Amino acid sequence: VCKRGDVTVKPSHVISLGSAVNISCSLKPKQVCSPYSRFNTLILYQFHRRIRFQRGDSLSSQVTDLPLGTTLFVCKLACGSSDEIQICGAEISVGVVPEQPQNLSCIQKGERGTVACTWDRGRDTHLYTAYTLQLNGPKNLAWQKQCNDHYCDHLDLGINLTPESPESSYTAEVTAVNSLGSASSLPSTFTWLDIVRPLPPWDIRIKFVNASVSRCTLQWRDEGLVLLNRLRYRPSNSKSWNTVNATNARGRHDLLDLKPFTEYEFQISSKLHLYKGSWSDWSEPLRTQTPEEEPTGMLDVWYTKQHFDYNRQQISLFWKRIIYLNNKFQDQKKTFYFHNGFDKRLQRHGNPRMWIFRNIFSVVIEKGEGGKQAVGEKAAPPQKQQEDSSKRNNLPENNEA
C-alpha cells in the first residue's frame, strides 16, 4: 500500500504477449503540492524512462508492445522546481501459456531406488509456472508431487516400486499451470520392468587360474534380479572394445582370448530382462595386467667334464635359450647341484636376471673317493661328454652365450 497515492493496472498485472494494458496513477487527498492543480504534475516512468506526464491529481496511459518478462512502472509527483516525489509503482508481467510437456519418461535407479520422471517443458513461459506430476498404479494407487522451480523439468516422487507384480501397469502424467492457462502431457504407461535400471556392477575382479592367461575368469557383484550382462574389454592402448553378452552369468564369465603380459581395461553393464528395460551405466573400470605366458617344452641341458689334475676337475653345464613372448625374456630360476666324493653339496641358486644372458655354468671341484659327480638336469652319456659339447653348440668350454 502506498502512502501518497495509488497505481492501478487493467485488465491484469499478468498479460499475454502482444496485449495492451491501462495504467492509472492518482494522488490521495492532502498529498498534492498545492490546492491549485496547475502546480501538480504527475509523471509515469517505465523503468527509468519517462513515458507520460500530466498536470493535476490523476494520470492514465495505455501501454502496448511490452516485452516478455517483468516491466516496472513508477508514478512520481513534481512540485514546481523541487525534486520529484515517488507516489507508487506497479509491475506488469508478460508471458505465454505453457506448451504441452513432451517426452515424459520415468526411471527407477536400482531395485531399491525411487521413481523420477523427466520431460521437455517447451518454450519458456516467462511466468511463474507450476508443474504437477501424477502417477497412478494398480488397485487405485496414486502419487502426486508439485515442482515450483521456474525451470522445472524433472521430479522425484520419492516412492519405490517393488517387483511383486513386474508386469503391472503404471501411468504418469505431468501438468503445467500458470496465470494464462494450463497444458498436460500425453500419459506415459509402463511396467516395473520397463523403468527399473539396475545399478552398475561393483566389486569387479579378475582371476587367472594357475597364473595362466589362457584360463581367466572375470567376477563381479550385481543386484539380485539381473538376468543379462554385457562385458567390454580392451588393451589400455587401444580405442576399440571387445564386447560380450552373457545371460544368467551370476557374477562370473570366462574370457579366453586375452593376450599375455598386456594391460587390459574391463567394464560391465547389467539388465533385468532380455527385451524390456534399459541397461545400467557402465561399471567403474578395472585395469590389470595379464600374466606372462608359460614357456613350453623341455629345457635342453648337457654338461662336460675336464680333468685338471689328479685331484681337480671342471664340470661345465650348457643349456639352450628359450624363445620368449613379447620380445621379453622369461625369468628362469635354476639350481644346480654337484656332489663330491665326501658327499658335500655345492649349491648355486640362480639370480633370475642372470640366466637371461648366460647359458653356461661351470664349477671346479675336488675329486673324492669314488669320484662321484651328479647334476640335477639332463646329462649326456659319460663317454661323449667332451665331444658332445663342441658338436651341439659349437662352443668351447667355459664360453658364454
Coordinates of C-alpha atoms in Angstrom, one line a residue:
V1 CA 0.0 0.0 0.0
C2 CA 1.4 3.4 -1.0
K3 CA 1.0 6.4 1.4
R4 CA 0.7 9.2 -1.2
G5 CA -1.4 7.6 -3.9
D6 CA -2.2 4.5 -6.0
V7 CA -1.3 2.9 -9.3
T8 CA -3.8 0.6 -10.8
V9 CA -3.4 -1.8 -13.8
K10 CA -6.2 -3.1 -16.0
P11 CA -7.1 -5.7 -17.1
S12 CA -4.4 -7.5 -15.1
H13 CA -0.8 -7.4 -13.8
V14 CA -0.2 -10.5 -15.9
I15 CA -0.9 -10.3 -19.6
S16 CA -0.1 -12.4 -22.6
L17 CA 2.5 -11.3 -25.2
G18 CA 1.1 -8.6 -27.5
S19 CA -1.7 -7.5 -25.2
A20 CA -2.3 -3.8 -24.2
V21 CA -2.6 -2.6 -20.6
N22 CA -4.0 0.6 -19.0
I23 CA -2.1 2.2 -16.1
S24 CA -3.6 4.9 -13.9
C25 CA -2.0 7.0 -11.2
S26 CA -3.9 9.1 -8.6
L27 CA -3.0 11.1 -5.6
K28 CA -4.7 10.6 -2.3
P29 CA -6.3 13.7 -0.6
K30 CA -4.0 16.2 1.0
Q31 CA -1.0 14.7 -0.9
V32 CA -0.9 17.4 -3.5
C33 CA 1.8 20.1 -3.7
S34 CA -0.7 22.9 -3.9
P35 CA -4.5 23.3 -4.0
Y36 CA -4.1 24.6 -7.4
S37 CA -3.8 21.7 -9.9
R38 CA -1.5 23.6 -12.3
F39 CA 1.3 23.3 -9.8
N40 CA 0.9 19.4 -9.5
T41 CA 2.5 17.3 -12.3
L42 CA 2.2 13.5 -12.3
I43 CA 4.9 11.7 -14.3
L44 CA 4.8 8.0 -15.3
Y45 CA 8.1 6.1 -15.8
Q46 CA 8.8 2.8 -17.5
F47 CA 11.8 1.7 -15.5
H48 CA 13.9 5.0 -15.7
R49 CA 12.3 6.3 -19.0
R50 CA 9.6 9.0 -18.8
I51 CA 6.7 7.9 -21.0
R52 CA 3.9 10.3 -19.9
F53 CA 3.2 13.3 -17.7
Q54 CA 0.0 15.2 -16.8
R55 CA -0.9 18.2 -14.6
G56 CA -3.5 17.5 -11.9
D57 CA -4.1 14.8 -9.3
S58 CA -4.5 11.8 -11.7
L59 CA -3.0 10.3 -14.8
S60 CA -3.9 7.5 -17.2
S61 CA -2.0 5.8 -20.0
Q62 CA -2.4 2.8 -22.3
V63 CA 0.8 0.8 -22.8
T64 CA 1.4 -1.7 -25.7
D65 CA 4.2 -3.8 -27.1
L66 CA 5.6 -4.8 -23.7
P67 CA 8.5 -7.3 -23.9
L68 CA 8.4 -10.8 -22.3
G69 CA 9.2 -10.7 -18.6
T70 CA 8.5 -8.2 -15.9
T71 CA 8.4 -4.4 -16.5
L72 CA 8.3 -1.9 -13.7
F73 CA 6.2 1.3 -13.8
V74 CA 6.6 4.2 -11.3
C75 CA 4.4 7.3 -10.8
K76 CA 6.1 10.4 -9.4
L77 CA 4.9 13.9 -8.4
A78 CA 6.7 17.1 -9.4
C79 CA 6.1 20.2 -7.4
G80 CA 7.4 23.2 -9.4
S81 CA 11.2 23.2 -9.4
S82 CA 11.5 20.9 -6.4
D83 CA 12.7 17.3 -6.6
E84 CA 10.2 14.6 -7.8
I85 CA 8.4 12.7 -5.1
Q86 CA 7.6 8.9 -5.7
I87 CA 3.9 8.2 -5.4
C88 CA 3.6 4.5 -6.1
G89 CA 4.5 1.8 -8.6
A90 CA 3.4 -1.5 -10.3
E91 CA 5.0 -4.5 -12.0
I92 CA 3.5 -6.0 -15.1
S93 CA 4.5 -9.5 -16.2
V94 CA 4.2 -10.5 -19.8
G95 CA 4.3 -14.2 -20.7
V96 CA 2.8 -17.1 -22.7
V97 CA 0.5 -20.1 -22.0
P98 CA 2.6 -23.2 -21.2
E99 CA 3.2 -25.6 -24.0
Q100 CA 2.2 -29.2 -23.7
P101 CA 5.1 -31.1 -21.9
Q102 CA 6.7 -33.6 -24.3
N103 CA 8.7 -36.8 -24.0
L104 CA 7.7 -37.7 -20.5
S105 CA 9.7 -40.6 -19.2
C106 CA 10.3 -42.2 -15.8
I107 CA 13.1 -44.3 -14.3
Q108 CA 13.9 -46.1 -11.1
K109 CA 17.6 -46.5 -10.5
G110 CA 18.1 -49.8 -8.8
E111 CA 15.7 -52.2 -7.3
R112 CA 15.5 -50.1 -4.1
G113 CA 15.6 -46.7 -5.8
T114 CA 12.8 -44.1 -6.2
V115 CA 10.8 -43.2 -9.3
A116 CA 11.9 -40.0 -11.0
C117 CA 10.4 -38.5 -14.2
T118 CA 11.7 -36.0 -16.7
W119 CA 10.1 -34.1 -19.6
D120 CA 10.6 -31.3 -22.1
R121 CA 9.0 -28.1 -20.9
G122 CA 8.8 -26.5 -24.3
R123 CA 9.3 -22.7 -24.7
D124 CA 9.9 -20.6 -21.6
T125 CA 6.6 -19.0 -20.4
H126 CA 8.4 -16.1 -18.6
L127 CA 5.9 -16.5 -15.8
Y128 CA 5.7 -18.5 -12.6
T129 CA 4.6 -21.9 -13.8
A130 CA 3.8 -24.9 -11.6
Y131 CA 4.3 -28.5 -12.8
T132 CA 2.4 -31.3 -11.1
L133 CA 3.5 -34.9 -11.7
Q134 CA 0.9 -37.6 -11.0
L135 CA 1.5 -41.4 -11.1
N136 CA -1.4 -43.9 -11.0
G137 CA -1.0 -47.6 -10.3
P138 CA -2.9 -50.8 -9.8
K139 CA -5.5 -51.0 -7.0
N140 CA -6.3 -47.3 -7.4
L141 CA -2.9 -46.2 -6.0
A142 CA -2.0 -42.6 -6.8
W143 CA 1.0 -40.4 -6.1
Q144 CA 1.4 -36.7 -6.8
K145 CA 4.1 -34.1 -6.4
Q146 CA 4.5 -30.5 -7.5
C147 CA 7.5 -28.6 -8.6
N148 CA 7.7 -24.8 -8.0
D149 CA 11.0 -24.2 -9.8
H150 CA 10.7 -21.7 -12.6
Y151 CA 12.6 -24.1 -15.0
C152 CA 11.2 -27.4 -13.6
D153 CA 11.7 -30.3 -16.0
H154 CA 12.0 -33.2 -13.6
L155 CA 10.6 -34.6 -10.3
D156 CA 11.4 -37.4 -8.0
L157 CA 8.3 -38.9 -6.5
G158 CA 10.2 -40.4 -3.6
I159 CA 8.5 -43.7 -3.9
N160 CA 9.9 -47.2 -4.6
L161 CA 8.1 -49.6 -6.9
T162 CA 8.6 -53.2 -6.0
P163 CA 8.9 -56.3 -8.3
E164 CA 6.0 -58.1 -6.7
S165 CA 4.0 -57.6 -9.9
P166 CA 6.6 -56.8 -12.6
E167 CA 4.0 -56.7 -15.4
S168 CA 1.5 -54.4 -13.6
S169 CA 0.9 -51.1 -15.5
Y170 CA 1.5 -47.6 -14.2
T171 CA 0.5 -44.3 -15.8
A172 CA 2.3 -41.0 -15.4
E173 CA 1.2 -37.5 -16.5
V174 CA 2.6 -34.0 -15.9
T175 CA 0.5 -30.8 -16.0
A176 CA 1.8 -27.2 -16.3
V177 CA -0.2 -24.3 -15.0
N178 CA 0.4 -20.5 -14.9
S179 CA -1.8 -17.4 -14.8
L180 CA -2.6 -17.6 -18.5
G181 CA -3.6 -21.2 -18.8
S182 CA -2.5 -24.9 -18.5
A183 CA -1.4 -27.9 -20.6
S184 CA -1.0 -31.6 -19.8
S185 CA 1.4 -34.1 -21.3
L186 CA 0.2 -37.3 -23.0
P187 CA 0.0 -40.1 -20.5
S188 CA 3.1 -42.4 -20.2
T189 CA 2.3 -46.0 -19.4
F190 CA 4.9 -48.5 -18.3
T191 CA 5.6 -51.6 -16.1
W192 CA 8.1 -52.1 -13.3
L193 CA 10.5 -53.9 -15.8
D194 CA 10.3 -51.0 -18.2
I195 CA 11.5 -48.3 -15.8
V196 CA 13.9 -50.0 -13.4
R197 CA 17.5 -49.5 -14.4
P198 CA 19.9 -51.7 -12.4
L199 CA 22.8 -50.2 -10.5
P200 CA 26.2 -50.6 -12.2
P201 CA 28.0 -53.8 -11.2
W202 CA 30.6 -53.4 -8.5
D203 CA 33.5 -55.2 -6.8
I204 CA 34.9 -56.3 -10.2
R205 CA 38.0 -58.5 -10.0
I206 CA 39.8 -60.9 -12.3
K207 CA 41.2 -64.4 -11.6
F208 CA 44.0 -66.1 -13.6
V209 CA 43.9 -69.8 -12.8
N210 CA 47.4 -71.1 -12.1
A211 CA 48.7 -67.6 -13.1
S212 CA 47.8 -68.5 -16.8
V213 CA 46.3 -66.1 -19.3
S214 CA 44.6 -69.0 -21.0
R215 CA 42.3 -69.5 -18.0
C216 CA 40.8 -66.2 -17.0
T217 CA 37.6 -65.6 -15.0
L218 CA 36.1 -62.1 -14.6
Q219 CA 34.0 -61.8 -11.4
W220 CA 31.6 -59.1 -10.1
R221 CA 28.6 -58.4 -7.9
D222 CA 25.2 -57.5 -9.2
E223 CA 21.7 -56.8 -8.0
G224 CA 19.6 -59.9 -7.3
L225 CA 17.3 -59.8 -10.3
V226 CA 19.8 -59.1 -13.0
L227 CA 19.4 -61.5 -16.0
L228 CA 21.7 -60.1 -18.7
N229 CA 25.2 -58.7 -18.6
R230 CA 27.4 -57.2 -21.3
L231 CA 31.2 -57.1 -20.8
R232 CA 33.6 -54.9 -22.7
Y233 CA 37.4 -55.0 -22.5
R234 CA 40.3 -53.7 -24.5
P235 CA 44.1 -53.3 -24.2
S236 CA 44.8 -50.0 -22.4
N237 CA 46.5 -48.6 -25.5
S238 CA 43.5 -49.5 -27.8
K239 CA 40.5 -47.3 -28.7
S240 CA 38.2 -50.2 -29.8
W241 CA 36.3 -52.5 -27.4
N242 CA 35.6 -56.2 -27.5
T243 CA 32.0 -56.8 -26.3
V244 CA 30.5 -60.0 -25.0
N245 CA 26.9 -60.6 -23.8
A246 CA 26.3 -63.1 -21.0
T247 CA 22.9 -64.5 -19.9
N248 CA 22.5 -65.8 -16.3
A249 CA 26.2 -65.1 -15.7
R250 CA 25.6 -64.9 -11.9
G251 CA 28.6 -62.6 -11.5
R252 CA 31.3 -64.5 -13.4
H253 CA 32.4 -65.1 -17.0
D254 CA 35.4 -66.8 -18.6
L255 CA 37.5 -64.9 -21.1
L256 CA 39.6 -67.0 -23.5
D257 CA 41.2 -64.5 -25.9
L258 CA 43.3 -62.3 -23.8
K259 CA 46.9 -61.6 -24.8
P260 CA 49.7 -62.4 -22.3
F261 CA 51.7 -59.7 -20.5
T262 CA 49.2 -56.9 -21.6
E263 CA 47.4 -54.3 -19.6
Y264 CA 43.6 -54.5 -20.1
E265 CA 40.6 -52.4 -19.1
F266 CA 37.3 -54.1 -18.2
Q267 CA 33.8 -52.7 -17.7
I268 CA 30.4 -54.4 -17.1
S269 CA 26.8 -53.3 -17.5
S270 CA 23.6 -55.1 -16.4
K271 CA 19.9 -55.5 -17.4
L272 CA 16.9 -57.1 -15.8
H273 CA 15.2 -58.5 -18.9
L274 CA 16.2 -59.7 -22.3
Y275 CA 13.8 -57.4 -24.1
K276 CA 12.4 -54.9 -21.6
G277 CA 14.0 -52.1 -19.6
S278 CA 17.3 -50.4 -20.0
W279 CA 21.0 -51.2 -19.4
S280 CA 22.7 -49.9 -16.3
D281 CA 25.5 -47.4 -16.6
W282 CA 28.9 -49.0 -17.1
S283 CA 30.8 -50.0 -14.0
E284 CA 33.9 -48.3 -12.8
P285 CA 36.8 -49.6 -15.0
L286 CA 39.1 -52.4 -13.7
R287 CA 42.6 -52.2 -15.0
T288 CA 45.0 -55.1 -14.7
Q289 CA 47.9 -56.7 -16.5
T290 CA 47.7 -60.3 -17.7
P291 CA 50.4 -62.7 -16.6
E292 CA 53.3 -63.8 -18.9
E293 CA 52.7 -66.9 -20.9
E294 CA 54.3 -70.0 -19.5
P295 CA 57.3 -71.5 -21.5
T296 CA 56.5 -74.8 -23.2
G297 CA 58.7 -77.9 -23.9
M298 CA 61.6 -79.3 -22.1
L299 CA 64.8 -77.4 -21.3
D300 CA 67.7 -78.9 -23.4
V301 CA 70.7 -79.3 -21.0
W302 CA 74.0 -81.1 -21.2
Y303 CA 77.4 -81.0 -19.5
T304 CA 81.1 -81.7 -20.0
K305 CA 84.0 -82.7 -17.7
Q306 CA 87.6 -81.7 -17.9
H307 CA 90.3 -83.1 -15.8
F308 CA 92.8 -80.5 -14.4
D309 CA 95.0 -82.9 -12.4
Y310 CA 94.7 -85.9 -10.1
N311 CA 92.6 -84.0 -7.5
R312 CA 90.6 -81.5 -9.6
Q313 CA 88.2 -81.5 -12.5
Q314 CA 85.9 -78.9 -14.1
I315 CA 82.3 -79.6 -14.8
S316 CA 80.6 -77.2 -17.3
L317 CA 76.8 -77.2 -17.8
F318 CA 75.2 -75.9 -21.0
W319 CA 71.6 -75.2 -22.0
K320 CA 69.7 -73.7 -24.9
R321 CA 68.0 -70.4 -24.6
I322 CA 64.2 -70.3 -24.6
I323 CA 62.3 -68.3 -27.2
Y324 CA 60.2 -65.8 -25.2
L325 CA 56.9 -63.9 -26.0
N326 CA 56.5 -60.1 -26.3
N327 CA 60.2 -59.7 -27.1
K328 CA 60.9 -60.2 -23.4
F329 CA 62.9 -62.9 -21.7
Q330 CA 61.1 -65.1 -19.3
D331 CA 62.9 -65.1 -16.0
Q332 CA 64.1 -68.6 -15.1
K333 CA 65.4 -69.7 -11.7
K334 CA 67.8 -72.6 -11.9
T335 CA 69.5 -74.5 -9.2
F336 CA 72.4 -76.9 -9.9
Y337 CA 73.8 -79.5 -7.5
F338 CA 77.2 -81.2 -7.6
H339 CA 78.3 -83.9 -5.2
N340 CA 81.9 -84.7 -4.5
G341 CA 83.2 -87.9 -3.0
F342 CA 82.8 -86.7 0.6
D343 CA 79.0 -86.1 -0.2
K344 CA 79.4 -82.3 0.5
R345 CA 76.8 -80.5 -1.5
L346 CA 77.9 -77.4 -3.5
Q347 CA 74.8 -75.4 -4.4
R348 CA 74.2 -72.4 -6.6
H349 CA 70.8 -70.6 -6.8
G350 CA 70.5 -68.7 -10.0
N351 CA 69.6 -65.0 -10.0
P352 CA 66.6 -64.7 -12.3
R353 CA 68.1 -62.0 -14.4
M354 CA 71.5 -63.7 -14.6
W355 CA 70.2 -66.6 -16.7
I356 CA 68.9 -64.2 -19.4
F357 CA 72.4 -63.5 -20.6
R358 CA 74.2 -66.7 -19.8
N359 CA 73.7 -70.3 -20.8
I360 CA 76.9 -71.8 -19.4
F361 CA 77.7 -72.6 -15.8
S362 CA 81.0 -74.1 -14.6
V363 CA 82.4 -75.2 -11.3
V364 CA 85.7 -76.8 -10.3
I365 CA 85.5 -79.4 -7.6
E366 CA 88.0 -81.7 -6.0
K367 CA 87.7 -85.4 -6.6
G368 CA 86.7 -87.6 -3.7
E369 CA 86.8 -91.2 -3.0
G370 CA 84.9 -92.9 -5.8
G371 CA 85.0 -89.7 -7.9
K372 CA 81.2 -89.2 -7.9
Q373 CA 79.6 -86.2 -9.5
A374 CA 75.9 -85.6 -10.1
V375 CA 73.9 -82.9 -11.9
G376 CA 70.2 -82.4 -11.3
E377 CA 69.4 -81.9 -15.1
K378 CA 69.5 -84.0 -18.3
A379 CA 73.1 -85.2 -18.9
A380 CA 74.9 -86.5 -22.0
P381 CA 76.4 -90.1 -21.8
P382 CA 79.8 -90.0 -20.0
Q383 CA 81.8 -91.4 -22.9
K384 CA 80.6 -88.5 -25.1
Q385 CA 80.6 -85.6 -22.7
Q386 CA 83.6 -83.7 -24.1
E387 CA 82.7 -84.5 -27.7
D388 CA 79.0 -83.5 -27.5
S389 CA 79.8 -80.2 -26.0
S390 CA 81.6 -78.9 -29.1
K391 CA 79.3 -80.6 -31.6
R392 CA 75.9 -79.4 -30.3
N393 CA 76.6 -75.7 -29.6
N394 CA 80.0 -75.2 -31.3
L395 CA 81.1 -73.5 -28.1
P396 CA 84.4 -74.0 -26.4
E397 CA 84.5 -75.0 -22.8
N398 CA 83.6 -72.1 -20.5
N399 CA 82.3 -70.0 -23.4
E400 CA 79.5 -67.5 -22.6
A401 CA 76.4 -67.2 -24.7

